Coordinates of C-alpha atoms in Angstrom, one line a residue:
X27 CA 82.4 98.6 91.1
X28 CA 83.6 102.4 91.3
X29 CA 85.4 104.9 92.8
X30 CA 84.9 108.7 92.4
X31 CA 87.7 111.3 93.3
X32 CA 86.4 113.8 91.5
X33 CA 84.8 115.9 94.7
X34 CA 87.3 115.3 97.0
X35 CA 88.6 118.2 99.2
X36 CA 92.3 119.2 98.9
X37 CA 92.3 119.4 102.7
X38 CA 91.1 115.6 102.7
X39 CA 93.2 114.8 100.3
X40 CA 97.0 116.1 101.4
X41 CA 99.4 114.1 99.2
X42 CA 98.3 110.5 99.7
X43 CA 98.3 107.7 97.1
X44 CA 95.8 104.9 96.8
X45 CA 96.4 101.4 94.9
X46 CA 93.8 99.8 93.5
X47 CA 94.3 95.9 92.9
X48 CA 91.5 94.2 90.9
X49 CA 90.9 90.3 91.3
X50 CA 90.0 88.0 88.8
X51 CA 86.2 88.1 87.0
X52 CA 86.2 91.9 87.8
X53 CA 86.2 95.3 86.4
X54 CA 87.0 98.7 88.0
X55 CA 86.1 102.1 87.6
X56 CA 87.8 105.4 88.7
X57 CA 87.2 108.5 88.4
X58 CA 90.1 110.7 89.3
X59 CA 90.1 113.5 91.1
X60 CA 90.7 115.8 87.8
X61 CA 87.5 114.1 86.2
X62 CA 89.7 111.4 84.1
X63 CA 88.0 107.8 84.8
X64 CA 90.0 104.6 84.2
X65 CA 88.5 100.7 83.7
X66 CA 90.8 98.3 85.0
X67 CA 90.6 94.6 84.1
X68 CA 90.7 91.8 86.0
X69 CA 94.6 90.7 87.8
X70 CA 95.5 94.5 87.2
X71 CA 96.4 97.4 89.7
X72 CA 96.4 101.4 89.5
X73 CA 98.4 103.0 91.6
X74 CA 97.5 107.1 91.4
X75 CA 97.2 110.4 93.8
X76 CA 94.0 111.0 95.8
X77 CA 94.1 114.4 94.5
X78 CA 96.3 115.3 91.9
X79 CA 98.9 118.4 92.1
X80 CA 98.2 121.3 89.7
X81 CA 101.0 120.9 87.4
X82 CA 101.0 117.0 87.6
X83 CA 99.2 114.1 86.5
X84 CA 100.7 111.0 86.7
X85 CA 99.5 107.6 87.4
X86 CA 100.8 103.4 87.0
X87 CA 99.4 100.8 86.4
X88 CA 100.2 97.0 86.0
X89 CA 98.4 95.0 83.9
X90 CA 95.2 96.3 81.9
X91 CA 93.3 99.5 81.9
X92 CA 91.4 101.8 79.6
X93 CA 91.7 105.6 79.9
X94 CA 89.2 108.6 79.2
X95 CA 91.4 111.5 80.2
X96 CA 89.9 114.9 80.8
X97 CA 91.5 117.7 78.3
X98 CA 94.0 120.0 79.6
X99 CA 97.2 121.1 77.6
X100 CA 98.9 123.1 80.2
X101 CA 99.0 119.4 82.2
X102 CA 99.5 116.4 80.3
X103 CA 98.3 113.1 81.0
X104 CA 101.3 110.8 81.8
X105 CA 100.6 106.7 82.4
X106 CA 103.5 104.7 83.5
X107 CA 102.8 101.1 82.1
X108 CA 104.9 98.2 84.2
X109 CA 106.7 95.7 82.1
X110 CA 108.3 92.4 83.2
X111 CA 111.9 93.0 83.1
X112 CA 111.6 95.9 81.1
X113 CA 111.6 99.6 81.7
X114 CA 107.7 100.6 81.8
X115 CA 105.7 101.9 78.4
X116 CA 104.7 105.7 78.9
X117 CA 102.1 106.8 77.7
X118 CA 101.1 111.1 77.4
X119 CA 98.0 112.7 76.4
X120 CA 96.3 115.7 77.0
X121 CA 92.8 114.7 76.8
X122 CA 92.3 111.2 74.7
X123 CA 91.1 108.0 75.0
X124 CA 93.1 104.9 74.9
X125 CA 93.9 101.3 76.2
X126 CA 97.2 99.7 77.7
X127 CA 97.7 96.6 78.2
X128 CA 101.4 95.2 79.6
X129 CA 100.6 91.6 81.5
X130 CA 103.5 90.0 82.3
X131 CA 102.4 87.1 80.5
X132 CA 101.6 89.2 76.8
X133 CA 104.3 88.2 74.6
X134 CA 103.6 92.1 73.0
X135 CA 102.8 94.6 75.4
X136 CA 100.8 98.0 74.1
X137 CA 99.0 101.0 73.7
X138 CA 96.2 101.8 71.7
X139 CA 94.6 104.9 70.8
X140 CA 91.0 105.5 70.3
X141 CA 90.5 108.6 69.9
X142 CA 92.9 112.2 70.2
X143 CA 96.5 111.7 70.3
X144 CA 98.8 110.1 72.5
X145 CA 103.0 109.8 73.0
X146 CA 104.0 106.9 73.6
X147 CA 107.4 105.9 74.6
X148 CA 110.3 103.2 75.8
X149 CA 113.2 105.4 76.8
X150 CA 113.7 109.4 76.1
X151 CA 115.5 108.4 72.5
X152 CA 112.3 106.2 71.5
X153 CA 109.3 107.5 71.2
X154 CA 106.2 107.3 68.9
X155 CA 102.9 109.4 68.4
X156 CA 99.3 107.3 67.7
X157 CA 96.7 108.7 65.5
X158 CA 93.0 106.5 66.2
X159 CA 92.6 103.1 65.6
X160 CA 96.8 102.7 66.3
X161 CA 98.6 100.7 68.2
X162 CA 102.6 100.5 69.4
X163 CA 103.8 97.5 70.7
X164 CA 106.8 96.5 72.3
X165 CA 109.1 94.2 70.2
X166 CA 112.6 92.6 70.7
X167 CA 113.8 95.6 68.1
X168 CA 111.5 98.4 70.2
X169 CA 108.2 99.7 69.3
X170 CA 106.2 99.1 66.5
X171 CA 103.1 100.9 65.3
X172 CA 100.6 98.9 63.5
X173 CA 96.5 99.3 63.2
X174 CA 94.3 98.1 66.4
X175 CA 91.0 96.4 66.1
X176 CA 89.5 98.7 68.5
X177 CA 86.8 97.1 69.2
X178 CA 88.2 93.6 70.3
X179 CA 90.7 95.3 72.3
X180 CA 88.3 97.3 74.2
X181 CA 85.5 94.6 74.7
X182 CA 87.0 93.8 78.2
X183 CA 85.5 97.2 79.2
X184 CA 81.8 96.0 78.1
X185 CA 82.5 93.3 80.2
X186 CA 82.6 91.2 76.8
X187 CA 85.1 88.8 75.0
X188 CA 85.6 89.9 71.4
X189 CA 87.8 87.7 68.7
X190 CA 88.6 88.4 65.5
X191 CA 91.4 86.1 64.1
X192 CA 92.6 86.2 67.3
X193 CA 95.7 83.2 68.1
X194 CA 94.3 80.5 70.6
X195 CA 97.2 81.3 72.9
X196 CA 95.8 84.9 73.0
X197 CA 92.3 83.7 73.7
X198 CA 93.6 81.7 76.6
X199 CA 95.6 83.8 78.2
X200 CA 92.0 86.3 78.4
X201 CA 90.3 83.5 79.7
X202 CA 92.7 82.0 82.2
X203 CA 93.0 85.7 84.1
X204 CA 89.3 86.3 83.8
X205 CA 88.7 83.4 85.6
X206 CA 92.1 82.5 87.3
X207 CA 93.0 79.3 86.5
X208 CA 96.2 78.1 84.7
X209 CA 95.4 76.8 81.1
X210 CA 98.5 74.5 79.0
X211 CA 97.9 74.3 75.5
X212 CA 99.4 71.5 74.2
X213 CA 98.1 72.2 70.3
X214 CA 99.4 74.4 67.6
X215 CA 98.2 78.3 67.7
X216 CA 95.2 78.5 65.2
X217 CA 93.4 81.9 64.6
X218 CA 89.7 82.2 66.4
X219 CA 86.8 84.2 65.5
X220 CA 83.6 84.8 67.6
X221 CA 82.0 87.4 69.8
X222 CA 81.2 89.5 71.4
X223 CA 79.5 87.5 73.9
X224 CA 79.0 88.1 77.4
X225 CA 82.3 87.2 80.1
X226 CA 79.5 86.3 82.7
X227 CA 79.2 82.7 81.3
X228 CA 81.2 79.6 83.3
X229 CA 84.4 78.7 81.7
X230 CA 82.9 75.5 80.4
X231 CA 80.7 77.5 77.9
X232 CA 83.7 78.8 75.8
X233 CA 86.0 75.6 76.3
X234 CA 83.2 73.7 74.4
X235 CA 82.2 76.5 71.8
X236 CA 86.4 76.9 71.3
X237 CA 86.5 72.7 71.2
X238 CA 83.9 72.8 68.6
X239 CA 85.7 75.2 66.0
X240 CA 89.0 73.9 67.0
X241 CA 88.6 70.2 67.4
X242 CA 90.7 69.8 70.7
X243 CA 89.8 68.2 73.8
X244 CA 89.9 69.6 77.0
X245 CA 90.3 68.3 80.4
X246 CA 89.4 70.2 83.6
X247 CA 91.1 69.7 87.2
X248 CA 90.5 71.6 89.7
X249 CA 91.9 75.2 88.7
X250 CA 94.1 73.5 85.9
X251 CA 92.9 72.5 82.6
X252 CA 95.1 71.0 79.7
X253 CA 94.1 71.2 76.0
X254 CA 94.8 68.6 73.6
X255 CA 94.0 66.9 70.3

């Protein structure tokens, strides 16, 4: 479940690129070859230099993935973000923390910080700075910087589900990519609260603890299941 870079030989190296694509019910780890390691979620790819080039470091990604850069101001950090029909969300630090998360299917693609500073930006004439605990996600009207529950964002990365008035849509979406099915929801959004608990349990664990606070029913074929009153 990981990959280190960080004692690779330049020789070795020359200038190739790897791309890491992670399926579904699985986390990643990298360690990059200038000691910054990177969790990527399940459905989600990295695409980043075997070795990285002295005055660059730069790396996508599509999808989900959590970042513990290693500190250098003379080379900053730089994360380009993919987002469906959109230009990508880039994201610069010079040694910081933080997660990004832009699947296609997230009605509000973002960054949050968790600890250090980060830029983050849209275009050259938008861009926004994070202190901890913010996040900047992309609107219709361009970013917008509001607080992040840190630690339901980040429970991917413990391998956990974490909600904290958390829409049903949003807790669907998580489970549908962790364990790759599709899921319609055919109620109103409500707010759910409960975790962390574990993401090693079958799907049929948290369709009847979510059934139970939400009174729907649910019904299960094959990889599709439907939600209902």
């Amino acid at each position: 479940g990981s990959i280190d870079y960080s004692k690779i030989s330049e020789k070795r190296a020359a200038s190739m690129y790897h791309i890491l694509e992670v399926p579904s019910n699985h986390v990643h780890k990298i360690t990059l070859s200038d000691g910054s390691k990177v969790w990527i979620n399940a459905m989600s790819a990295i695409r980043y230099p075997v070795l990285f080039r002295k005055n660059e470091r730069e790396v996508e990604v599509t999808g989900e993935a959590y970042f513990e850069v290693t500190h250098n101001p003379a080379h900053p950090f730089r994360v380009e973000a993919a987002i469906k029909d959109k230009a990508p969300l880039v994201i610069e630090a010079v040694g910081t923390a933080f997660n990004v998360n832009t699947y296609a299917d997230e009605p509000f693609p973002s960054a949050t910080l968790i600890e250090g500073k980060v830029n983050v930006s849209l275009s050259e004439k938008e861009m926004v700075q994070l202190r901890p605990n913010q996040q900047a996600r992309v609107t219709s009207k361009g970013l917008k910087v509001g607080q992040g529950k840190v630690d339901v964002i980040t429970a991917w990365t413990k391998n956990e589900f974490n909600f904290d008035d958390t829409p049903l849509s949003e807790v669907l979406r998580q489970l549908a990519r962790w364990y790759n099915v599709e899921i319609i929801q055919n109620i109103p959004d409500q707010s759910f609260k409960a975790g962390p608990f574990s993401r090693n349990q079958p799907i049929e664990y948290w369709l009847r603890l979510l059934s139970k606070t939400e009174e729907f029913t649910y019904n299960i074929d094959g990889r599709r299941i439907t939600i209902t009153k």
